[in-house]
Amino acid sequence: RRVKSFGMTLVPLDIREESTKHTMALDAITRWLGIGAYSEWDENARLSWLSSELSGKRPLFPPSRLKELGFPDGAVRTLETFQTAASLEPEALGAYVISQCQTASDVLAVMLLQKQFGMTPENGSMMRVVPLFETLDDLTNAPEKLDMLFKIPAYNGAIKGKQEVMVGYSDSAKDAGRLAACWAQYNSLPTME
């Protein structure tokens, strides 16, 4: 009776992964597709390809064949995270936090990897994608990167006017010192509103 009343999930699961893992996974996919090495593309090429794929309908690869495609182990582990998340009920999932987020393509990459496994805004199963800006440079450049994201129609439609952002203190403090980190956070937060 309690399960029927409250469901199986009491607290939603947040996932946190470093942006380089998503780059590695997309690099394996683009090489498999024969269109080049995603990791070697510049930001404009990445944004163009990601936007195109987010607007398209086809999957990048057959998800049921994930382990047969010859992807590196690290890429498979990252893709299995998305595959597992897709198997859960949407109410069991919270935010997907991108650690060491540095570019707009880092955010779109997570959206595309979710889409690959059927997690889309249209079916209500896409996790909130939350960039975590941690280093001093990332904090300084965060408003520009967010502005770039908001100009992408596929992204704007998916977030429905709401964007969650995290700013990190420890990495920026290690990177530039505590005072500089606090000052960067103080200056960047109002410009991200």
Coordinates of N, CA and C in Angstrom, one line a residue:
R1 N 0.8 -1.2 0.0 CA 0.0 0.0 0.0 C 0.9 1.3 0.0
R2 N 2.0 1.3 0.7 CA 2.9 2.4 0.7 C 3.5 2.7 -0.6
V3 N 3.9 1.6 -1.3 CA 4.5 1.8 -2.6 C 3.5 2.4 -3.6
K4 N 2.3 1.9 -3.5 CA 1.2 2.4 -4.3 C 1.0 3.9 -4.0
S5 N 1.0 4.3 -2.8 CA 0.8 5.7 -2.4 C 2.0 6.6 -2.7
F6 N 3.2 6.2 -2.4 CA 4.4 7.1 -2.6 C 5.3 6.7 -3.7
G7 N 5.1 5.6 -4.4 CA 6.0 5.2 -5.4 C 7.2 4.6 -4.9
M8 N 8.1 4.1 -5.8 CA 9.3 3.5 -5.5 C 10.4 4.5 -5.1
T9 N 10.3 5.7 -5.5 CA 11.4 6.7 -5.4 C 11.0 7.7 -4.3
L10 N 11.9 7.8 -3.3 CA 11.6 8.8 -2.3 C 12.5 10.1 -2.6
V11 N 13.7 9.9 -3.2 CA 14.6 11.0 -3.5 C 15.1 10.8 -4.9
P12 N 15.1 11.8 -5.7 CA 15.6 11.7 -7.1 C 17.1 11.6 -7.1
L13 N 17.6 10.9 -8.0 CA 19.0 10.7 -8.2 C 19.6 11.7 -9.1
D14 N 20.7 12.4 -8.6 CA 21.5 13.3 -9.4 C 22.7 12.5 -9.9
I15 N 23.1 12.8 -11.1 CA 24.3 12.2 -11.7 C 25.4 13.3 -11.9
R16 N 26.6 13.0 -11.6 CA 27.7 14.0 -11.8 C 28.8 13.3 -12.6
E17 N 29.2 13.9 -13.7 CA 30.3 13.3 -14.5 C 31.1 14.4 -15.1
E18 N 32.3 14.2 -15.3 CA 33.2 15.2 -15.9 C 33.0 15.3 -17.4
S19 N 33.1 16.5 -17.9 CA 32.8 16.8 -19.3 C 33.8 16.0 -20.3
T20 N 35.0 15.7 -19.9 CA 35.9 15.0 -20.7 C 35.4 13.6 -21.0
K21 N 34.6 13.0 -20.1 CA 34.0 11.7 -20.3 C 33.0 11.7 -21.5
H22 N 32.2 12.8 -21.5 CA 31.2 12.9 -22.6 C 31.9 13.1 -23.9
T23 N 33.0 13.9 -23.9 CA 33.8 14.1 -25.1 C 34.4 12.8 -25.6
M24 N 34.9 12.0 -24.7 CA 35.4 10.7 -25.1 C 34.3 9.8 -25.7
A25 N 33.2 9.8 -25.1 CA 32.1 9.0 -25.7 C 31.6 9.5 -27.0
L26 N 31.5 10.8 -27.2 CA 31.1 11.3 -28.5 C 32.2 11.1 -29.6
D27 N 33.4 11.2 -29.1 CA 34.6 10.9 -30.0 C 34.5 9.5 -30.6
A28 N 34.2 8.5 -29.7 CA 34.0 7.1 -30.1 C 32.9 7.0 -31.1
I29 N 31.8 7.7 -30.9 CA 30.6 7.6 -31.7 C 30.9 8.2 -33.1
T30 N 31.5 9.4 -33.1 CA 31.8 10.1 -34.4 C 32.8 9.3 -35.2
R31 N 33.8 8.7 -34.6 CA 34.7 7.8 -35.3 C 34.0 6.6 -35.9
W32 N 33.1 6.0 -35.1 CA 32.3 4.9 -35.6 C 31.4 5.2 -36.7
L33 N 30.9 6.5 -36.7 CA 30.0 6.9 -37.8 C 30.8 7.3 -39.0
G34 N 32.2 7.4 -38.8 CA 33.0 7.8 -40.0 C 33.0 9.3 -40.3
I35 N 32.7 10.1 -39.4 CA 32.6 11.6 -39.7 C 33.7 12.4 -39.0
G36 N 34.7 11.7 -38.4 CA 35.9 12.4 -37.8 C 35.9 12.2 -36.4
A37 N 36.9 12.9 -35.8 CA 37.1 12.7 -34.3 C 36.6 14.0 -33.6
Y38 N 35.5 13.8 -32.9 CA 34.8 14.8 -32.2 C 35.8 15.6 -31.3
S39 N 36.7 14.9 -30.7 CA 37.7 15.5 -29.7 C 38.6 16.5 -30.4
E40 N 38.7 16.4 -31.7 CA 39.6 17.3 -32.5 C 38.8 18.5 -33.2
W41 N 37.5 18.5 -33.1 CA 36.7 19.5 -33.7 C 36.8 20.8 -32.8
D42 N 36.7 21.9 -33.5 CA 36.6 23.2 -32.7 C 35.2 23.4 -32.2
E43 N 35.0 24.4 -31.3 CA 33.7 24.6 -30.7 C 32.6 24.8 -31.7
N44 N 32.8 25.6 -32.7 CA 31.8 25.8 -33.7 C 31.4 24.6 -34.4
A45 N 32.3 23.7 -34.8 CA 32.0 22.4 -35.4 C 31.2 21.5 -34.5
R46 N 31.6 21.5 -33.2 CA 30.9 20.7 -32.2 C 29.4 21.2 -32.1
L47 N 29.3 22.5 -31.9 CA 27.9 23.1 -31.7 C 27.0 22.8 -32.9
S48 N 27.6 23.0 -34.1 CA 26.8 22.8 -35.3 C 26.4 21.3 -35.4
W49 N 27.3 20.4 -35.2 CA 26.9 18.9 -35.2 C 25.9 18.6 -34.1
L50 N 26.2 19.0 -32.9 CA 25.3 18.7 -31.8 C 23.9 19.2 -32.0
S51 N 23.8 20.5 -32.5 CA 22.5 21.1 -32.8 C 21.7 20.3 -33.8
S52 N 22.5 20.0 -34.9 CA 21.8 19.2 -36.0 C 21.3 17.9 -35.5
E53 N 22.1 17.2 -34.7 CA 21.7 15.8 -34.2 C 20.6 16.0 -33.1
L54 N 20.6 17.0 -32.4 CA 19.5 17.2 -31.4 C 18.1 17.5 -32.1
S55 N 18.2 18.1 -33.3 CA 17.0 18.4 -34.1 C 16.6 17.2 -34.9
G56 N 17.4 16.3 -35.1 CA 17.1 15.1 -36.0 C 16.4 14.1 -35.2
K57 N 16.0 13.0 -35.9 CA 15.2 12.0 -35.3 C 15.9 10.6 -35.1
R58 N 17.0 10.4 -35.9 CA 17.7 9.1 -35.9 C 18.6 9.0 -34.7
P59 N 18.8 7.8 -34.2 CA 19.8 7.5 -33.1 C 21.2 7.5 -33.8
L60 N 22.2 7.7 -33.0 CA 23.5 7.8 -33.4 C 24.1 6.3 -33.7
F61 N 23.6 5.4 -32.9 CA 24.0 4.0 -33.1 C 22.9 3.2 -32.4
P62 N 22.8 1.9 -32.7 CA 21.8 1.0 -32.1 C 22.1 0.8 -30.6
P63 N 21.4 1.3 -29.7 CA 21.7 1.2 -28.3 C 21.9 -0.3 -27.8
S64 N 21.1 -1.2 -28.4 CA 21.2 -2.6 -28.0 C 22.5 -3.2 -28.4
R65 N 23.3 -2.6 -29.3 CA 24.6 -3.1 -29.7 C 25.8 -2.4 -29.1
L66 N 25.6 -1.7 -28.0 CA 26.6 -0.8 -27.4 C 27.9 -1.5 -27.2
K67 N 27.8 -2.7 -26.6 CA 29.1 -3.5 -26.3 C 29.7 -4.1 -27.5
E68 N 29.0 -4.1 -28.6 CA 29.6 -4.8 -29.8 C 30.3 -3.8 -30.8
L69 N 30.2 -2.5 -30.5 CA 30.7 -1.6 -31.5 C 32.2 -1.2 -31.4
G70 N 32.9 -1.8 -30.5 CA 34.3 -1.6 -30.4 C 34.7 -0.2 -29.7
F71 N 33.8 0.4 -29.0 CA 34.1 1.6 -28.3 C 35.1 1.4 -27.2
P72 N 36.0 2.4 -26.9 CA 36.9 2.2 -25.7 C 36.1 2.0 -24.4
D73 N 36.7 1.3 -23.5 CA 36.0 0.9 -22.2 C 35.4 2.2 -21.5
G74 N 36.2 3.2 -21.5 CA 35.7 4.5 -20.8 C 34.5 5.0 -21.4
A75 N 34.5 5.0 -22.8 CA 33.3 5.5 -23.5 C 32.1 4.6 -23.2
V76 N 32.3 3.3 -23.2 CA 31.2 2.4 -22.9 C 30.6 2.6 -21.5
R77 N 31.5 2.8 -20.5 CA 31.0 3.1 -19.1 C 30.2 4.4 -19.1
T78 N 30.6 5.4 -19.8 CA 29.9 6.7 -19.8 C 28.5 6.4 -20.5
L79 N 28.5 5.7 -21.6 CA 27.2 5.5 -22.3 C 26.3 4.6 -21.5
E80 N 26.9 3.6 -20.8 CA 26.1 2.7 -19.9 C 25.4 3.5 -18.8
T81 N 26.0 4.6 -18.3 CA 25.4 5.5 -17.3 C 24.1 6.0 -17.9
F82 N 24.2 6.5 -19.1 CA 23.0 7.1 -19.8 C 21.9 6.0 -20.0
Q83 N 22.4 4.8 -20.4 CA 21.5 3.7 -20.7 C 20.8 3.3 -19.4
T84 N 21.5 3.2 -18.3 CA 20.9 2.9 -17.0 C 19.9 4.0 -16.5
A85 N 20.3 5.2 -16.7 CA 19.4 6.3 -16.3 C 18.1 6.3 -17.1
A86 N 18.2 5.9 -18.4 CA 17.0 5.8 -19.3 C 16.1 4.7 -18.8
S87 N 16.6 3.7 -18.1 CA 15.8 2.6 -17.7 C 15.0 2.9 -16.4
L88 N 15.3 4.1 -15.8 CA 14.6 4.5 -14.6 C 13.4 5.3 -14.9
E89 N 12.5 5.4 -14.0 CA 11.3 6.3 -14.1 C 11.8 7.7 -14.0
P90 N 11.2 8.6 -14.8 CA 11.6 10.0 -14.8 C 11.6 10.7 -13.4
E91 N 10.7 10.3 -12.6 CA 10.6 10.9 -11.2 C 11.8 10.4 -10.3
A92 N 12.5 9.4 -10.8 CA 13.7 8.9 -10.0 C 14.9 9.7 -10.3
L93 N 14.8 10.6 -11.3 CA 16.0 11.3 -11.8 C 15.9 12.8 -11.5
G94 N 17.0 13.4 -11.1 CA 17.1 14.8 -10.8 C 17.9 15.5 -11.9
A95 N 19.1 16.0 -11.5 CA 19.9 16.8 -12.4 C 21.1 15.9 -12.9
Y96 N 21.6 16.2 -14.1 CA 22.8 15.7 -14.6 C 23.8 16.8 -14.5
V97 N 24.7 16.8 -13.6 CA 25.7 17.8 -13.3 C 27.0 17.5 -14.1
I98 N 27.4 18.5 -14.9 CA 28.6 18.4 -15.8 C 29.8 19.0 -15.0
S99 N 30.6 18.2 -14.4 CA 31.8 18.7 -13.8 C 32.8 19.2 -14.8
Q100 N 33.6 20.2 -14.5 CA 34.6 20.8 -15.4 C 34.0 21.3 -16.7
C101 N 32.8 21.8 -16.6 CA 32.1 22.3 -17.8 C 32.8 23.6 -18.2
Q102 N 33.2 23.6 -19.5 CA 34.0 24.8 -20.0 C 33.4 25.4 -21.2
T103 N 32.5 24.7 -21.9 CA 32.0 25.2 -23.2 C 30.5 24.9 -23.3
A104 N 29.8 25.6 -24.3 CA 28.4 25.3 -24.5 C 28.2 23.9 -25.1
S105 N 29.2 23.4 -25.8 CA 29.1 22.1 -26.4 C 29.1 21.0 -25.3
D106 N 29.7 21.3 -24.1 CA 29.7 20.3 -23.0 C 28.3 20.1 -22.6
V107 N 27.4 21.1 -22.6 CA 26.0 21.0 -22.2 C 25.2 20.2 -23.2
L108 N 25.4 20.6 -24.5 CA 24.7 20.0 -25.6 C 25.0 18.5 -25.7
A109 N 26.3 18.2 -25.4 CA 26.7 16.8 -25.5 C 25.9 15.9 -24.5
V110 N 25.7 16.4 -23.3 CA 24.9 15.6 -22.4 C 23.4 15.5 -22.9
M111 N 22.9 16.5 -23.4 CA 21.5 16.4 -24.0 C 21.5 15.4 -25.1
L112 N 22.5 15.4 -26.0 CA 22.5 14.4 -27.1 C 22.6 13.0 -26.6
L113 N 23.5 12.8 -25.6 CA 23.7 11.5 -25.1 C 22.4 11.0 -24.4
Q114 N 21.7 11.9 -23.7 CA 20.4 11.5 -23.2 C 19.4 11.1 -24.3
K115 N 19.4 11.9 -25.3 CA 18.5 11.6 -26.4 C 18.8 10.3 -27.1
Q116 N 20.0 9.9 -27.2 CA 20.5 8.7 -27.8 C 19.7 7.5 -27.1
F117 N 19.5 7.6 -25.8 CA 18.9 6.5 -25.0 C 17.4 6.8 -24.7
G118 N 16.8 7.7 -25.5 CA 15.3 8.0 -25.4 C 14.9 9.0 -24.3
M119 N 15.8 9.7 -23.7 CA 15.5 10.7 -22.7 C 15.4 12.0 -23.3
T120 N 14.2 12.4 -23.6 CA 13.9 13.7 -24.3 C 13.0 14.6 -23.6
P121 N 13.0 15.9 -23.9 CA 12.0 16.8 -23.2 C 10.6 16.4 -23.7
E122 N 10.4 15.9 -24.9 CA 9.1 15.6 -25.4 C 8.4 14.5 -24.6
N123 N 9.2 13.5 -24.2 CA 8.6 12.4 -23.4 C 8.7 12.6 -21.9
G124 N 9.3 13.7 -21.5 CA 9.4 14.1 -20.1 C 10.4 13.3 -19.3
S125 N 11.3 12.6 -20.0 CA 12.3 11.8 -19.2 C 13.7 12.4 -19.3
M126 N 13.9 13.6 -19.9 CA 15.3 14.2 -19.9 C 15.6 14.8 -18.6
M127 N 16.8 14.5 -18.1 CA 17.3 15.0 -16.8 C 17.6 16.5 -17.0
R128 N 17.5 17.3 -16.0 CA 18.0 18.7 -16.1 C 19.5 18.6 -16.3
V129 N 20.0 19.4 -17.2 CA 21.4 19.4 -17.5 C 22.0 20.7 -16.8
V130 N 22.9 20.4 -15.9 CA 23.4 21.5 -15.0 C 24.9 21.6 -15.2
P131 N 25.4 22.7 -15.9 CA 26.8 22.9 -16.0 C 27.4 23.4 -14.6
L132 N 28.5 22.8 -14.3 CA 29.2 23.2 -13.1 C 30.5 23.9 -13.5
F133 N 30.6 25.2 -13.3 CA 31.7 26.0 -13.7 C 32.6 26.1 -12.4
E134 N 33.9 25.6 -12.6 CA 34.7 25.4 -11.4 C 36.0 26.2 -11.4
T135 N 36.7 26.3 -12.5 CA 38.0 27.0 -12.5 C 37.8 28.5 -12.6
L136 N 38.8 29.3 -12.4 CA 38.7 30.7 -12.5 C 38.3 31.1 -13.9
D137 N 38.9 30.5 -14.9 CA 38.6 30.8 -16.3 C 37.1 30.4 -16.6
D138 N 36.7 29.3 -16.1 CA 35.3 28.8 -16.4 C 34.3 29.8 -15.7
L139 N 34.6 30.2 -14.5 CA 33.7 31.2 -13.9 C 33.6 32.5 -14.6
T140 N 34.8 33.0 -15.1 CA 34.8 34.2 -15.8 C 34.1 34.1 -17.2
N141 N 34.2 33.0 -17.8 CA 33.6 32.8 -19.1 C 32.2 32.2 -19.1
A142 N 31.7 31.9 -17.9 CA 30.4 31.2 -17.8 C 29.2 32.1 -18.4
P143 N 29.2 33.4 -18.2 CA 28.1 34.1 -18.8 C 28.1 34.1 -20.3
E144 N 29.2 34.1 -20.9 CA 29.3 34.0 -22.4 C 28.9 32.7 -22.9
K145 N 29.3 31.6 -22.2 CA 28.9 30.3 -22.6 C 27.4 30.1 -22.5
L146 N 26.8 30.6 -21.4 CA 25.4 30.4 -21.2 C 24.6 31.2 -22.3
D147 N 25.1 32.4 -22.6 CA 24.5 33.2 -23.6 C 24.5 32.5 -25.0
M148 N 25.6 31.8 -25.2 CA 25.8 31.0 -26.5 C 24.7 29.9 -26.5
L149 N 24.5 29.3 -25.4 CA 23.5 28.2 -25.3 C 22.1 28.7 -25.5
F150 N 21.8 29.9 -24.9 CA 20.4 30.4 -25.1 C 20.1 30.8 -26.5
K151 N 21.1 30.9 -27.3 CA 20.9 31.3 -28.7 C 20.6 30.1 -29.6
I152 N 20.7 28.9 -29.1 CA 20.5 27.7 -29.8 C 19.1 27.2 -29.7
P153 N 18.3 27.2 -30.8 CA 16.9 26.9 -30.7 C 16.5 25.6 -30.0
A154 N 17.3 24.5 -30.3 CA 17.0 23.2 -29.8 C 17.2 23.2 -28.3
Y155 N 18.2 24.0 -27.8 CA 18.4 24.1 -26.4 C 17.3 24.9 -25.7
N156 N 17.0 26.0 -26.2 CA 16.0 26.9 -25.6 C 14.7 26.1 -25.5
G157 N 14.3 25.4 -26.5 CA 13.1 24.6 -26.5 C 13.1 23.6 -25.4
A158 N 14.2 23.0 -25.2 CA 14.3 21.9 -24.2 C 14.3 22.4 -22.8
I159 N 14.8 23.5 -22.5 CA 14.9 24.0 -21.1 C 13.7 24.8 -20.7
K160 N 12.8 25.2 -21.6 CA 11.6 25.9 -21.4 C 11.8 27.1 -20.5
G161 N 12.9 27.9 -20.7 CA 13.2 29.1 -20.0 C 13.8 29.0 -18.7
K162 N 14.1 27.8 -18.3 CA 14.7 27.5 -16.9 C 16.1 26.9 -17.1
Q163 N 17.1 27.5 -16.4 CA 18.4 27.0 -16.5 C 19.0 26.9 -15.0
E164 N 19.5 25.8 -14.7 CA 20.1 25.6 -13.4 C 21.6 25.6 -13.6
V165 N 22.4 26.4 -12.8 CA 23.9 26.4 -13.0 C 24.5 26.2 -11.6
M166 N 25.6 25.6 -11.6 CA 26.4 25.4 -10.3 C 27.7 26.1 -10.5
V167 N 28.2 26.8 -9.5 CA 29.5 27.3 -9.5 C 30.3 26.7 -8.4
G168 N 31.6 26.4 -8.7 CA 32.4 25.7 -7.8 C 33.4 26.6 -7.1
Y169 N 33.7 26.3 -5.9 CA 34.6 27.1 -5.1 C 36.0 26.4 -5.0
S170 N 36.0 25.1 -4.7 CA 37.3 24.5 -4.4 C 38.3 24.5 -5.6
D171 N 37.8 24.2 -6.8 CA 38.8 24.1 -7.9 C 39.2 25.5 -8.3
S172 N 38.3 26.5 -8.2 CA 38.8 27.9 -8.5 C 39.7 28.4 -7.4
A173 N 39.5 28.0 -6.2 CA 40.4 28.4 -5.1 C 41.8 27.8 -5.3
K174 N 41.8 26.5 -5.7 CA 43.1 25.8 -6.0 C 43.8 26.5 -7.2
D175 N 43.0 26.9 -8.1 CA 43.4 27.4 -9.4 C 44.0 28.8 -9.2
A176 N 43.3 29.7 -8.4 CA 43.7 31.1 -8.4 C 43.8 31.7 -7.0
G177 N 43.5 30.9 -6.0 CA 43.5 31.4 -4.6 C 42.1 31.7 -4.1
R178 N 41.9 31.7 -2.8 CA 40.6 31.9 -2.2 C 40.0 33.2 -2.6
L179 N 40.8 34.3 -2.4 CA 40.2 35.6 -2.7 C 39.8 35.8 -4.1
A180 N 40.7 35.4 -5.1 CA 40.3 35.5 -6.5 C 39.1 34.6 -6.8
A181 N 39.0 33.4 -6.2 CA 37.9 32.6 -6.5 C 36.6 33.2 -6.0
C182 N 36.6 33.8 -4.8 CA 35.4 34.4 -4.2 C 35.0 35.6 -5.1
W183 N 36.0 36.4 -5.5 CA 35.8 37.6 -6.4 C 35.2 37.2 -7.7
A184 N 35.7 36.1 -8.3 CA 35.2 35.6 -9.6 C 33.7 35.2 -9.4
Q185 N 33.4 34.5 -8.3 CA 32.0 34.0 -8.1 C 31.1 35.3 -7.9
Y186 N 31.6 36.2 -7.1 CA 30.8 37.4 -6.8 C 30.5 38.2 -8.1
N187 N 31.5 38.2 -9.0 CA 31.3 39.0 -10.3 C 30.5 38.2 -11.3
S188 N 30.7 36.9 -11.4 CA 30.0 36.1 -12.4 C 28.5 35.8 -12.1
L189 N 28.2 35.6 -10.9 CA 26.8 35.2 -10.5 C 25.8 36.2 -11.0
P190 N 25.9 37.5 -10.8 CA 24.9 38.4 -11.3 C 24.8 38.4 -12.8
T191 N 25.9 38.2 -13.5 CA 25.8 38.2 -15.0 C 25.2 36.9 -15.6
M192 N 25.0 35.9 -14.7 CA 24.4 34.7 -15.2 C 22.9 34.7 -15.0
E193 N 22.4 35.7 -14.3 CA 20.9 35.7 -14.0 C 20.1 35.9 -15.2

